[in-house]
């Protein structure tokens, strides 16, 4: 009888998985100083992938992470990606990629975490308040290059696995860590393609832990916009001219270009290129609800950046503008006189630069044609004798997942459990190529579950992660793995 009561009591205390999460959470709390020390050790390595002189440090960083993962058991492969050719023709080794495998039970689902261990450059002279490679705690924040992007996030995952292992790891875990993310993930796509039928074959879910929340509420990113970049070139002479001698005599390239650029969108940002909105998916009630639940404080953002007024009034409209509709931005004019002063030059050749953020269903090839046809037509109408050319420079597709896929449900439950709040469901306005790449190369369910805070300043001075988010984020990954075993 007593045994039965105890057994029932035990079962009722048990949440997802077979281990009470209280014990796991308590273990994480108790070990937080150890986790901070690990982050300190990782931050101390200047794994700047941009600087060829520091490439050996990126490799050292990968080796340190390998050591950490080996203590979790399983197998670790350090994959050699070969050489990288530098712009000056020299060749240097790429840092190894870590492919780790902690498989306990082939019948259980397998989740693969992706993160990176390289960082952006940082020097105290850039305006840091503390040494960027010495993790420094101030007012509850842990300052250091890579603290948020992405060493802290990767360590939170590894710490969560370790904490679960004290009891039981409820699902199989694989880990992919690279050291070239800040340089467009050189070599990674090829590796994923090559390992699709091996390393990735039994992966059910891919979780990218390299993203930030957009508010103080934890967020899950389920979509990103793509982008396509164009150059418009107009040339009116072989060399720059003086407006005293030539003003009024010829069709000036700059005037043509400004005319063309001004025909791209109207004063409320509506893109005037015919057909550009055709592919945009209709808004459903279900999707609308997700924007309503997302936190996005317009007044704070306006004040922070000194923006007088947004085009749209409500939070929902702005979130939609930012994530589910295309937008067009003009970035610059090459060849224009841009220095201070009042030079009376007529630039001979100017190149306007603009890009369009793409949303799901918009095809790069179609947009390319729409843009080129439109500008050609407008230029013809202008009747200018100048030479004119539109070129497409680069682009990437958007990505969108179904936020009701099992791993999303598990992550939402885990966020609720750890933070006591509903997750912000985010469609990022920017481009995260790794999401699109994983999607296209593996066909697996992808989710972006990062723990970067909204003001962590990744890539900037005084990058940080708060101790609170680092530790609660560790709990979040632990809870996520538990929930994943039950969905
Ligand atoms: C934002 O405002 C513009 C201009 O009034 C409008 O065309 C657009 O549809 C609005 N966006 C949303 C999502 O309502
Ligand atoms: C990768 O492998 C999966 C099966 O695990 C398959 O469905 C998918 O088509 C493959 N991707 C490519 C690009 O071949
Ligand atoms: Zn990153």
XYZ file of C-alpha atoms and ligand atoms in Angstrom:
516
model
C 0.000 0.000 0.000
C 2.656 2.472 1.074
C 4.706 1.496 -1.933
C 1.760 2.136 -4.226
C 1.103 5.561 -2.679
C 4.734 6.474 -3.007
C 4.786 5.296 -6.600
C 1.691 7.359 -7.409
C 3.140 10.362 -5.657
C 6.347 9.988 -7.605
C 4.435 9.720 -10.879
C 2.398 12.820 -10.149
C 5.537 14.829 -9.472
C 7.032 13.698 -12.722
C 6.451 16.042 -15.619
C 7.742 15.375 -19.116
C 10.336 12.642 -19.412
C 10.888 10.349 -16.494
C 12.775 12.766 -14.236
C 11.180 15.573 -12.259
C 12.331 18.808 -13.825
C 12.633 20.415 -10.372
C 15.681 18.278 -9.703
C 17.228 19.175 -13.044
C 16.507 22.874 -12.541
C 17.941 22.742 -9.037
C 21.069 21.027 -10.332
C 21.465 23.797 -12.937
C 21.006 26.508 -10.278
C 23.612 24.884 -8.082
C 26.139 24.644 -10.891
C 25.716 28.126 -12.318
C 29.100 29.391 -11.203
C 30.722 26.454 -12.925
C 28.803 27.325 -16.113
C 29.983 30.933 -15.887
C 33.566 29.733 -15.430
C 33.237 27.579 -18.565
C 32.005 30.599 -20.488
C 34.948 32.573 -19.160
C 37.360 29.906 -20.447
C 35.682 29.973 -23.856
C 35.559 33.768 -24.113
C 39.307 33.892 -23.339
C 40.039 32.358 -26.740
C 40.101 35.031 -29.420
C 38.426 32.868 -32.057
C 38.019 35.639 -34.622
C 37.385 33.883 -37.934
C 37.786 37.060 -39.990
C 41.480 37.384 -39.216
C 43.719 34.768 -40.915
C 46.400 35.489 -38.262
C 44.020 34.182 -35.616
C 42.890 31.068 -37.438
C 44.837 28.783 -35.081
C 42.851 30.277 -32.201
C 39.586 29.296 -33.875
C 40.981 25.773 -34.153
C 41.993 25.882 -30.464
C 38.446 26.890 -29.641
C 37.056 23.937 -31.580
C 39.422 21.624 -29.669
C 38.308 23.038 -26.324
C 34.676 22.431 -27.256
C 35.561 18.917 -28.409
C 36.986 18.232 -24.945
C 33.787 19.501 -23.305
C 31.572 17.359 -25.532
C 33.716 14.269 -24.924
C 32.885 14.498 -21.223
C 29.225 14.056 -22.266
C 30.019 10.676 -23.831
C 29.073 9.649 -27.337
C 31.313 10.106 -30.321
C 32.924 13.269 -31.625
C 34.281 13.672 -35.125
C 36.516 16.637 -35.977
C 35.888 17.130 -39.682
C 38.663 18.646 -41.750
C 37.178 21.068 -44.295
C 40.443 21.599 -46.154
C 41.887 24.944 -47.162
C 40.482 28.410 -47.665
C 41.839 30.637 -50.384
C 42.339 34.218 -49.180
C 41.782 37.245 -51.445
C 45.588 37.577 -51.823
C 45.845 34.024 -53.165
C 47.366 32.525 -49.994
C 45.791 29.435 -48.563
C 45.076 28.652 -44.916
C 43.357 25.757 -43.188
C 39.729 26.024 -42.285
C 38.962 25.196 -38.654
C 37.509 21.718 -38.124
C 33.764 21.241 -37.773
C 32.499 19.239 -34.804
C 29.984 16.496 -35.496
C 29.014 14.829 -32.235
C 26.620 12.064 -31.573
C 25.085 11.163 -28.216
C 22.733 8.388 -29.231
C 21.326 6.213 -26.522
C 18.208 4.672 -27.948
C 17.586 4.484 -31.706
C 13.839 4.298 -31.043
C 13.804 7.765 -29.507
C 13.727 10.960 -31.585
C 17.009 12.650 -32.450
C 17.588 16.368 -32.263
C 20.617 18.072 -33.777
C 21.804 21.384 -32.312
C 23.707 23.826 -34.488
C 25.908 26.637 -33.182
C 29.192 28.403 -33.896
C 32.305 29.133 -31.863
C 33.957 31.822 -33.957
C 33.405 35.484 -33.166
C 33.492 38.922 -34.729
C 36.654 40.990 -34.172
C 36.840 42.995 -30.934
C 39.433 45.314 -29.395
C 39.117 47.402 -26.278
C 40.028 50.430 -28.449
C 36.756 49.940 -30.334
C 35.072 51.412 -27.282
C 34.572 48.450 -24.993
C 34.141 49.224 -21.293
C 35.955 46.008 -20.340
C 38.508 43.714 -22.027
C 36.461 41.915 -24.704
C 38.202 38.571 -24.128
C 37.974 38.605 -20.335
C 34.468 37.683 -19.274
C 33.428 40.371 -16.796
C 30.322 40.335 -14.647
C 28.602 43.653 -13.988
C 25.036 44.280 -12.816
C 23.956 40.744 -13.605
C 25.433 40.796 -17.108
C 28.369 38.769 -18.428
C 30.346 40.952 -20.842
C 32.687 39.500 -23.449
C 32.996 38.918 -27.191
C 30.950 35.828 -28.040
C 29.060 35.799 -24.728
C 25.757 35.963 -26.587
C 26.835 35.222 -30.170
C 27.297 32.319 -29.878
C 29.492 30.726 -27.213
C 27.025 31.339 -24.375
C 24.191 29.776 -26.345
C 26.247 26.700 -27.285
C 27.425 26.213 -23.700
C 23.859 26.480 -22.417
C 22.963 23.528 -24.657
C 25.966 21.471 -23.520
C 25.331 22.314 -19.860
C 21.688 21.289 -20.251
C 22.703 17.924 -21.716
C 25.106 17.371 -18.841
C 22.456 18.240 -16.249
C 19.956 15.845 -17.836
C 22.557 13.103 -17.981
C 22.794 13.117 -14.181
C 19.411 11.418 -14.473
C 18.635 10.459 -18.037
C 18.970 12.074 -21.433
C 15.403 11.706 -22.738
C 16.176 11.928 -26.487
C 19.169 11.368 -28.734
C 21.279 14.435 -29.322
C 23.623 15.361 -32.122
C 25.727 18.492 -32.180
C 27.120 20.416 -35.120
C 29.514 23.257 -34.292
C 31.395 25.325 -36.825
C 34.115 27.965 -36.646
C 33.462 30.029 -39.783
C 29.940 31.357 -39.252
C 31.021 34.987 -39.220
C 32.615 34.464 -42.661
C 29.523 33.079 -44.380
C 29.995 29.550 -42.992
C 32.714 28.689 -45.494
C 32.547 24.996 -46.395
C 29.544 24.149 -44.254
C 26.938 23.719 -46.985
C 29.134 21.214 -48.784
C 29.617 19.264 -45.561
C 25.889 19.148 -44.780
C 25.202 17.975 -48.321
C 27.867 15.290 -48.066
C 26.577 14.037 -44.698
C 22.883 14.226 -45.544
C 22.548 10.469 -45.938
C 24.794 9.661 -42.952
C 25.009 12.099 -40.012
C 21.632 13.688 -40.792
C 19.754 10.550 -41.853
C 18.322 9.793 -38.402
C 17.931 13.438 -37.327
C 14.291 14.379 -36.757
C 14.706 17.988 -35.646
C 17.366 20.627 -36.214
C 17.626 23.422 -33.646
C 19.705 26.488 -34.441
C 20.889 28.099 -31.216
C 22.201 31.350 -32.661
C 19.339 33.842 -32.441
C 18.061 36.591 -30.199
C 14.669 37.478 -28.767
C 12.945 40.680 -29.877
C 11.681 41.575 -26.405
C 12.241 40.535 -22.819
C 9.985 37.558 -23.575
C 11.681 34.381 -24.816
C 11.161 33.931 -28.518
C 11.154 31.160 -31.089
C 11.963 32.108 -34.664
C 10.021 30.175 -37.300
C 10.647 32.257 -40.394
C 13.095 34.645 -41.957
C 12.904 36.921 -44.978
C 15.238 36.478 -47.906
C 16.893 39.270 -49.840
C 17.909 40.206 -53.360
C 20.327 42.977 -54.132
C 20.452 45.093 -57.293
C 22.760 47.678 -58.841
C 21.503 50.302 -61.315
C 24.226 51.955 -63.319
C 23.911 55.134 -65.413
C 26.824 56.669 -67.312
C 26.762 60.014 -69.117
C 30.446 60.682 -69.924
C 33.909 59.144 -69.844
C 34.971 61.359 -66.952
C 33.511 63.636 -64.290
C 32.544 67.084 -65.612
C 32.272 70.621 -64.221
C 28.755 71.999 -63.912
C 30.019 75.464 -64.945
C 31.146 74.169 -68.316
C 28.652 71.349 -68.888
C 25.603 72.066 -66.731
C 22.538 72.261 -68.979
C 24.291 70.697 -71.947
C 23.724 67.038 -71.334
C 21.448 64.478 -69.670
C 23.180 63.965 -66.362
C 23.630 60.426 -65.062
C 22.782 61.391 -61.488
C 19.455 62.949 -62.471
C 18.528 59.809 -64.399
C 19.494 57.601 -61.505
C 17.591 59.620 -58.887
C 14.559 59.507 -61.170
C 14.813 55.733 -61.471
C 15.339 55.157 -57.762
C 12.383 57.392 -56.945
C 10.062 55.225 -59.044
C 10.747 52.088 -56.988
C 8.434 52.774 -54.046
C 5.901 55.409 -53.012
C 6.045 57.623 -49.941
C 4.516 54.953 -47.723
C 7.015 52.341 -48.786
C 4.649 50.527 -51.141
C 6.745 48.931 -53.875
C 5.668 50.122 -57.330
C 7.206 47.290 -59.350
C 4.267 45.468 -60.996
C 3.656 41.941 -59.731
C 5.955 42.180 -56.733
C 3.179 41.440 -54.210
C 1.544 38.709 -56.321
C 3.206 35.771 -54.614
C 2.698 37.014 -51.033
C 0.620 34.486 -49.079
C -2.811 35.613 -47.860
C -3.040 36.301 -44.129
C -4.903 33.671 -42.120
C -6.626 34.174 -38.772
C -4.272 31.684 -37.164
C -1.213 33.592 -38.314
C -2.752 36.891 -37.202
C -3.065 35.544 -33.660
C 0.688 34.926 -33.496
C 1.402 38.628 -34.082
C -1.105 39.636 -31.427
C 0.744 37.550 -28.853
C 4.180 38.901 -29.712
C 5.780 41.607 -27.618
C 7.223 44.539 -29.564
C 7.383 47.862 -27.803
C 7.057 50.560 -30.461
C 7.745 53.478 -28.135
C 10.932 51.949 -26.760
C 12.240 51.219 -30.255
C 11.307 54.667 -31.534
C 13.046 56.336 -28.608
C 16.131 54.148 -28.840
C 16.765 54.903 -32.522
C 15.285 58.388 -32.648
C 12.572 57.416 -35.146
C 9.791 60.008 -35.318
C 7.008 57.874 -36.670
C 6.538 54.458 -38.206
C 4.546 54.054 -41.418
C 2.029 51.796 -39.663
C 0.259 52.462 -36.400
C -0.179 49.167 -34.601
C 2.319 46.619 -33.326
C 0.619 43.879 -35.362
C 0.848 45.850 -38.624
C 4.504 46.630 -38.040
C 5.374 43.047 -37.196
C 3.632 41.972 -40.381
C 5.365 44.625 -42.451
C 8.657 43.385 -41.087
C 8.136 39.697 -41.609
C 5.411 38.711 -44.078
C 5.606 41.488 -46.686
C 8.464 42.412 -48.997
C 10.199 45.750 -48.482
C 12.525 47.814 -50.617
C 15.461 49.839 -49.312
C 17.850 52.127 -51.173
C 21.318 51.722 -49.713
C 23.631 54.043 -51.540
C 24.965 55.690 -54.667
C 28.471 54.790 -55.713
C 30.308 57.476 -57.677
C 28.256 60.323 -56.234
C 29.948 63.240 -54.521
C 29.372 62.414 -50.863
C 32.101 64.270 -48.959
C 31.349 67.439 -46.961
C 31.678 70.675 -48.964
C 30.125 72.019 -52.134
C 32.015 70.573 -55.101
C 30.243 71.439 -58.381
C 30.916 68.145 -60.083
C 28.754 66.284 -62.577
C 29.540 62.628 -61.819
C 30.180 60.677 -65.026
C 28.976 57.333 -63.763
C 26.797 56.530 -60.789
C 25.614 53.214 -59.431
C 22.503 53.067 -57.281
C 22.194 50.192 -54.833
C 18.958 48.791 -53.508
C 17.584 45.528 -52.228
C 14.239 43.871 -51.744
C 13.531 41.696 -48.718
C 11.761 38.578 -49.938
C 8.989 36.643 -48.223
C 7.771 33.065 -48.749
C 6.656 32.113 -52.270
C 8.649 34.937 -53.876
C 11.089 33.392 -56.338
C 14.423 35.065 -56.926
C 14.257 34.537 -60.683
C 10.784 36.067 -60.922
C 11.710 39.106 -58.815
C 14.841 39.583 -60.884
C 12.780 39.743 -64.063
C 10.123 42.022 -62.566
C 12.756 44.492 -61.364
C 14.760 44.479 -64.600
C 11.702 44.820 -66.847
C 10.301 47.661 -64.745
C 13.495 49.714 -64.647
C 14.101 49.161 -68.346
C 10.614 50.429 -69.103
C 11.021 53.493 -66.874
C 14.387 54.310 -68.394
C 13.004 54.012 -71.919
C 10.174 56.396 -70.973
C 12.736 58.932 -69.799
C 14.246 59.115 -73.250
C 17.799 59.497 -72.041
C 20.734 58.812 -74.359
C 22.877 57.620 -71.450
C 24.025 54.065 -70.980
C 22.020 52.199 -68.415
C 22.280 48.771 -66.831
C 20.518 46.850 -64.041
C 22.390 43.965 -62.468
C 21.348 41.501 -59.848
C 24.191 40.971 -57.365
C 23.181 38.413 -54.801
C 20.205 36.940 -53.072
C 18.844 34.321 -50.759
C 15.424 32.814 -50.329
C 13.173 33.252 -47.350
C 12.418 30.436 -44.938
C 9.226 29.562 -43.124
C 8.412 26.615 -40.877
C 5.091 25.439 -39.516
C 5.058 26.675 -35.904
C 2.882 23.686 -34.993
C 5.553 21.097 -35.783
C 6.309 18.864 -32.777
C 9.566 20.553 -31.815
C 7.866 23.954 -31.775
C 5.192 22.622 -29.439
C 7.921 21.186 -27.205
C 9.810 24.492 -27.163
C 6.661 26.487 -26.371
C 5.846 24.163 -23.473
C 9.427 24.394 -22.222
C 9.346 28.213 -22.326
C 6.082 28.222 -20.412
C 7.576 25.923 -17.785
C 10.831 27.809 -17.302
C 9.736 31.425 -17.744
C 6.031 31.177 -16.958
C 5.263 33.092 -20.175
C 3.999 32.282 -23.642
C 6.783 32.383 -26.232
C 7.036 35.214 -28.742
C 6.610 33.523 -32.124
C 8.998 35.452 -34.350
C 9.307 35.793 -38.087
C 12.586 37.592 -38.472
C 12.758 40.481 -40.902
C 16.367 39.648 -41.657
C 18.014 36.758 -43.425
C 19.504 33.747 -41.626
C 21.002 31.698 -44.483
C 21.734 28.664 -42.307
C 17.990 28.070 -41.813
C 17.325 28.094 -45.551
C 20.374 25.918 -46.176
C 19.451 23.239 -43.619
C 15.916 23.264 -44.965
C 16.969 22.825 -48.570
C 19.800 20.357 -47.951
C 18.196 18.060 -45.387
C 14.445 18.581 -45.700
C 14.180 18.301 -41.876
C 12.116 20.333 -39.435
C 14.162 23.425 -38.497
C 13.649 25.691 -35.495
C 15.580 28.746 -34.319
C 15.627 28.608 -30.534
C 18.316 30.999 -29.386
C 18.712 32.675 -26.014
C 20.274 35.983 -27.060
C 18.662 38.881 -25.208
C 17.123 41.773 -27.193
C 19.965 44.153 -26.197
C 22.995 41.841 -26.104
C 24.873 43.802 -28.821
C 26.194 40.809 -30.771
C 28.914 42.078 -33.173
C 28.959 45.369 -31.228
C 30.900 46.837 -28.332
C 30.116 45.521 -24.854
C 28.514 42.324 -26.101
C 26.949 40.464 -23.189
C 24.573 37.797 -22.051
C 22.732 38.234 -18.798
C 23.517 35.645 -16.129
C 19.784 35.181 -15.708
C 19.190 34.302 -19.372
C 22.306 32.126 -19.531
C 21.132 30.025 -16.582
C 17.396 30.061 -17.363
C 18.324 29.344 -20.989
C 20.178 26.255 -19.803
C 16.992 25.179 -18.035
C 15.055 25.953 -21.197
C 17.168 23.591 -23.310
C 16.879 20.890 -20.636
C 13.103 21.321 -20.464
C 12.919 21.347 -24.261
C 14.682 17.989 -24.522
C 12.328 16.546 -21.908
C 9.243 17.891 -23.684
C 10.520 16.661 -27.017
C 10.484 13.093 -25.729
C 6.740 13.354 -25.129
C 5.416 15.099 -28.266
C 1.104 49.734 -43.427
O 0.743 50.991 -43.935
C 0.782 51.094 -45.359
C 0.511 52.537 -45.717
O -0.715 52.970 -45.172
C -0.236 50.138 -45.948
O -0.164 50.174 -47.355
C 0.092 48.731 -45.463
O -0.886 47.819 -45.926
C 0.139 48.681 -43.943
N 0.578 47.368 -43.535
C -0.171 46.508 -42.858
C 0.432 45.191 -42.507
O -1.311 46.750 -42.530
C 18.571 14.408 -47.621
O 18.121 13.210 -47.057
C 16.706 13.147 -46.840
C 16.406 11.814 -46.179
O 16.980 11.758 -44.897
C 15.975 13.283 -48.152
O 14.584 13.316 -47.915
C 16.407 14.572 -48.816
O 15.813 14.682 -50.086
C 17.908 14.632 -48.957
N 18.288 15.940 -49.484
C 18.858 16.095 -50.676
C 19.172 17.492 -51.058
O 19.110 15.153 -51.394
Zn 25.968 34.037 -34.431
